[in-house]
Coordinates of C-alpha atoms in Angstrom, one line a residue:
Chain A
M23 CA -36.5 1.1 1.2
N24 CA -34.5 1.1 4.4
T25 CA -32.0 4.0 4.4
L26 CA -29.7 2.3 6.9
A27 CA -29.5 -0.9 4.8
T28 CA -28.6 1.2 1.8
A29 CA -25.9 3.0 3.8
A30 CA -24.5 -0.3 4.9
Q31 CA -24.4 -1.6 1.3
I32 CA -22.7 1.6 0.0
T33 CA -20.1 1.4 2.8
V34 CA -19.3 -2.2 2.0
G35 CA -19.0 -1.3 -1.7
V36 CA -16.5 1.5 -0.7
N37 CA -14.5 -1.0 1.3
L38 CA -14.4 -3.3 -1.7
L39 CA -13.0 -0.4 -3.8
F40 CA -10.3 0.5 -1.3
L41 CA -9.4 -3.2 -1.0
G42 CA -9.4 -3.6 -4.8
S43 CA -6.9 -0.7 -5.1
L44 CA -4.7 -2.1 -2.3
I45 CA -4.7 -5.6 -4.0
W46 CA -3.8 -4.0 -7.3
V47 CA -0.7 -2.3 -5.8
W48 CA 0.4 -5.3 -3.9
V49 CA 0.0 -7.7 -6.8
R50 CA 2.2 -5.5 -8.9
N51 CA 4.7 -5.1 -6.1
Y52 CA 4.7 -8.8 -5.5
L53 CA 5.4 -9.5 -9.2
A54 CA 8.3 -7.0 -9.1
L55 CA 9.8 -8.0 -5.7
R56 CA 8.6 -11.5 -4.7
S57 CA 8.9 -10.2 -1.2
K58 CA 7.2 -12.2 1.6
H59 CA 6.1 -8.8 3.2
T60 CA 4.1 -7.9 0.1
L61 CA 2.7 -11.4 -0.1
G62 CA 1.5 -11.1 3.5
M63 CA -0.3 -7.8 2.8
L64 CA -1.8 -9.3 -0.4
V65 CA -3.2 -12.3 1.5
F66 CA -4.6 -10.0 4.2
A67 CA -6.3 -7.7 1.7
S68 CA -7.7 -10.6 -0.3
L69 CA -9.3 -12.1 2.8
L70 CA -10.8 -8.8 3.8
F71 CA -12.0 -8.4 0.2
I72 CA -13.7 -11.8 0.4
E73 CA -15.3 -10.9 3.7
N74 CA -16.8 -7.7 2.3
G75 CA -17.8 -9.6 -0.8
F76 CA -19.8 -12.0 1.3
A77 CA -21.4 -9.1 3.2
L78 CA -22.6 -7.4 0.0
Y79 CA -23.8 -10.8 -1.3
Y80 CA -25.9 -11.4 1.8
Y81 CA -27.2 -7.8 1.7
L82 CA -28.2 -7.8 -2.0
L83 CA -28.3 -11.2 -3.6
D84 CA -28.8 -14.1 -1.3
P85 CA -32.4 -15.2 -1.9
D86 CA -33.3 -15.6 1.8
L87 CA -31.0 -13.3 3.7
S88 CA -31.3 -10.3 1.3
V89 CA -35.1 -10.2 2.0
W90 CA -34.5 -10.6 5.7
F91 CA -31.8 -7.8 5.9
S92 CA -33.9 -5.4 3.9
T93 CA -37.2 -5.9 5.8
Q94 CA -36.7 -7.5 9.2
V95 CA -33.6 -6.0 10.7
P96 CA -34.4 -3.2 13.2
D97 CA -32.7 0.1 13.1
I98 CA -30.8 -0.4 16.3
A99 CA -29.1 -3.5 14.8
W100 CA -28.3 -1.6 11.6
Y101 CA -26.6 1.2 13.6
A102 CA -24.4 -1.4 15.2
M103 CA -23.4 -3.1 11.9
L104 CA -23.0 0.2 10.1
S105 CA -20.6 1.4 12.7
F106 CA -18.3 -1.7 11.9
H107 CA -18.5 -1.0 8.2
V108 CA -17.7 2.7 8.6
L109 CA -14.8 2.1 11.0
E110 CA -13.4 -0.4 8.5
A111 CA -13.8 2.1 5.6
V112 CA -11.9 4.8 7.6
A113 CA -9.1 2.3 8.4
L114 CA -8.8 1.3 4.8
A115 CA -8.9 4.9 3.6
F116 CA -5.8 5.6 5.8
L117 CA -4.0 2.5 4.5
A118 CA -4.8 3.4 0.9
W119 CA -3.5 7.0 1.6
V120 CA -0.1 5.7 2.7
T121 CA 0.0 3.0 0.1
L122 CA -0.9 4.9 -3.0
D123 CA 2.1 7.2 -2.5
Chain B
M18 CA 12.7 1.6 11.6
E19 CA 12.4 -1.9 10.1
A20 CA 8.6 -1.7 9.6
A21 CA 8.8 1.7 7.9
L22 CA 11.7 0.5 5.8
W23 CA 9.9 -2.5 4.4
Y24 CA 6.6 -0.8 4.0
V25 CA 8.1 2.1 2.0
L26 CA 10.0 -0.4 -0.2
S27 CA 7.6 -3.2 -0.7
G28 CA 4.1 -2.0 0.4
T29 CA 3.6 1.3 -1.5
R30 CA 2.7 1.9 -5.1
G31 CA 6.2 3.4 -5.7
G32 CA 7.9 0.8 -3.6
P33 CA 9.7 -1.2 -6.3
N34 CA 11.1 2.0 -7.9
R35 CA 12.2 3.3 -4.5
A36 CA 14.0 0.0 -4.0
R37 CA 15.8 0.6 -7.3
V38 CA 16.7 4.1 -6.2
L39 CA 18.1 2.8 -2.9
R40 CA 20.1 0.1 -4.7
A41 CA 21.5 2.7 -7.1
V42 CA 22.6 5.1 -4.4
D43 CA 24.1 2.2 -2.4
E44 CA 26.3 1.3 -5.4
R45 CA 27.6 4.9 -5.4
P46 CA 26.1 8.3 -4.3
R47 CA 24.2 10.0 -7.1
N48 CA 22.2 13.1 -7.8
P49 CA 18.6 13.1 -9.0
N50 CA 19.7 13.6 -12.7
Q51 CA 22.1 10.7 -12.6
L52 CA 19.4 8.5 -11.0
A53 CA 16.8 9.5 -13.5
E54 CA 19.2 8.5 -16.3
A55 CA 20.4 5.3 -14.8
L56 CA 16.9 4.0 -13.9
D57 CA 15.1 5.4 -16.9
L58 CA 12.7 7.4 -14.7
N59 CA 11.3 10.9 -15.0
Y60 CA 13.3 13.5 -13.0
D61 CA 10.2 14.5 -11.0
T62 CA 9.5 10.9 -10.2
V63 CA 13.0 10.4 -8.9
R64 CA 12.7 13.6 -6.8
H65 CA 9.4 12.3 -5.3
H66 CA 11.0 8.9 -4.4
L67 CA 14.0 10.6 -2.9
D68 CA 11.7 12.8 -0.8
V69 CA 9.8 9.8 0.5
L70 CA 13.0 7.9 1.3
A71 CA 14.4 11.0 3.0
D72 CA 11.2 11.5 5.0
N73 CA 11.6 8.0 6.3
D74 CA 15.3 8.5 7.1
I75 CA 16.4 5.9 4.5
V76 CA 18.5 8.2 2.3
H77 CA 20.0 11.6 2.9
A78 CA 21.4 14.3 0.7
S79 CA 25.1 15.2 1.0
G80 CA 25.3 18.9 0.5
D81 CA 22.1 20.9 0.0
D82 CA 22.6 22.7 -3.3
Y83 CA 21.1 21.6 -6.7
G84 CA 23.7 19.0 -7.4
A85 CA 23.6 17.3 -4.0
V86 CA 24.2 13.5 -4.1
Y87 CA 22.1 11.1 -2.1
L88 CA 23.3 8.1 -0.1
P89 CA 21.8 5.6 2.3
T90 CA 21.6 6.7 6.0
D91 CA 23.3 4.9 8.8
R92 CA 19.9 3.7 9.9
A93 CA 19.3 2.1 6.5
R94 CA 22.8 0.5 6.6
N95 CA 22.1 -0.9 10.1
N96 CA 19.0 -2.6 8.7
W97 CA 20.6 -3.6 5.4
D98 CA 19.5 -7.2 5.7
V99 CA 15.9 -6.1 5.3
V100 CA 16.9 -4.0 2.2
E101 CA 18.7 -7.0 0.7
E102 CA 15.8 -9.2 1.2
I103 CA 13.6 -6.8 -0.7
I104 CA 16.0 -5.8 -3.5
E105 CA 17.1 -9.4 -4.2
G106 CA 13.8 -9.9 -5.9
L107 CA 14.3 -7.0 -8.3
E108 CA 15.5 -7.5 -11.8
Q109 CA 19.1 -6.4 -12.4
P110 CA 19.2 -2.9 -13.9

């Protein structure tokens, strides 16, 4: 089991949780306010949610790519990809912090 | 100012209630107790919303004792078109 692959999967899962909570807030606000600002944020979060959903799908479920990711990808490539996922998680954590207020 | 204003009112979890608070103090200045009663919210919830709105320079207290009333700041009034756009989607109280 590749530790870096597992770390990437967990980080993508965390991103999905942050995005899920943002989407939950913005759906409720959109229903209450019908504001274009809220709709814009909702669309933005939904697209990022789909992006992370695809990442997790390719890492874990896709019959060809999940095998490739878990066995063939060298550590140096995992470090690069993991850094994107971690930076996104930090960004989403700050956005969730100001939003869940 | 405009970005902070619309994010606080339409982007945050407490945004719709903050918009109701702002609409209520625009109708007439009120203290937290009167707001809690008028909006059917918990007193502590109203205090929290007022603190967030005050931190972002959207409302300010007139007088600083227990019964101080709150009203929109000049900055909020100068951007009132943004506020209107957000509160027009709210149900009437």
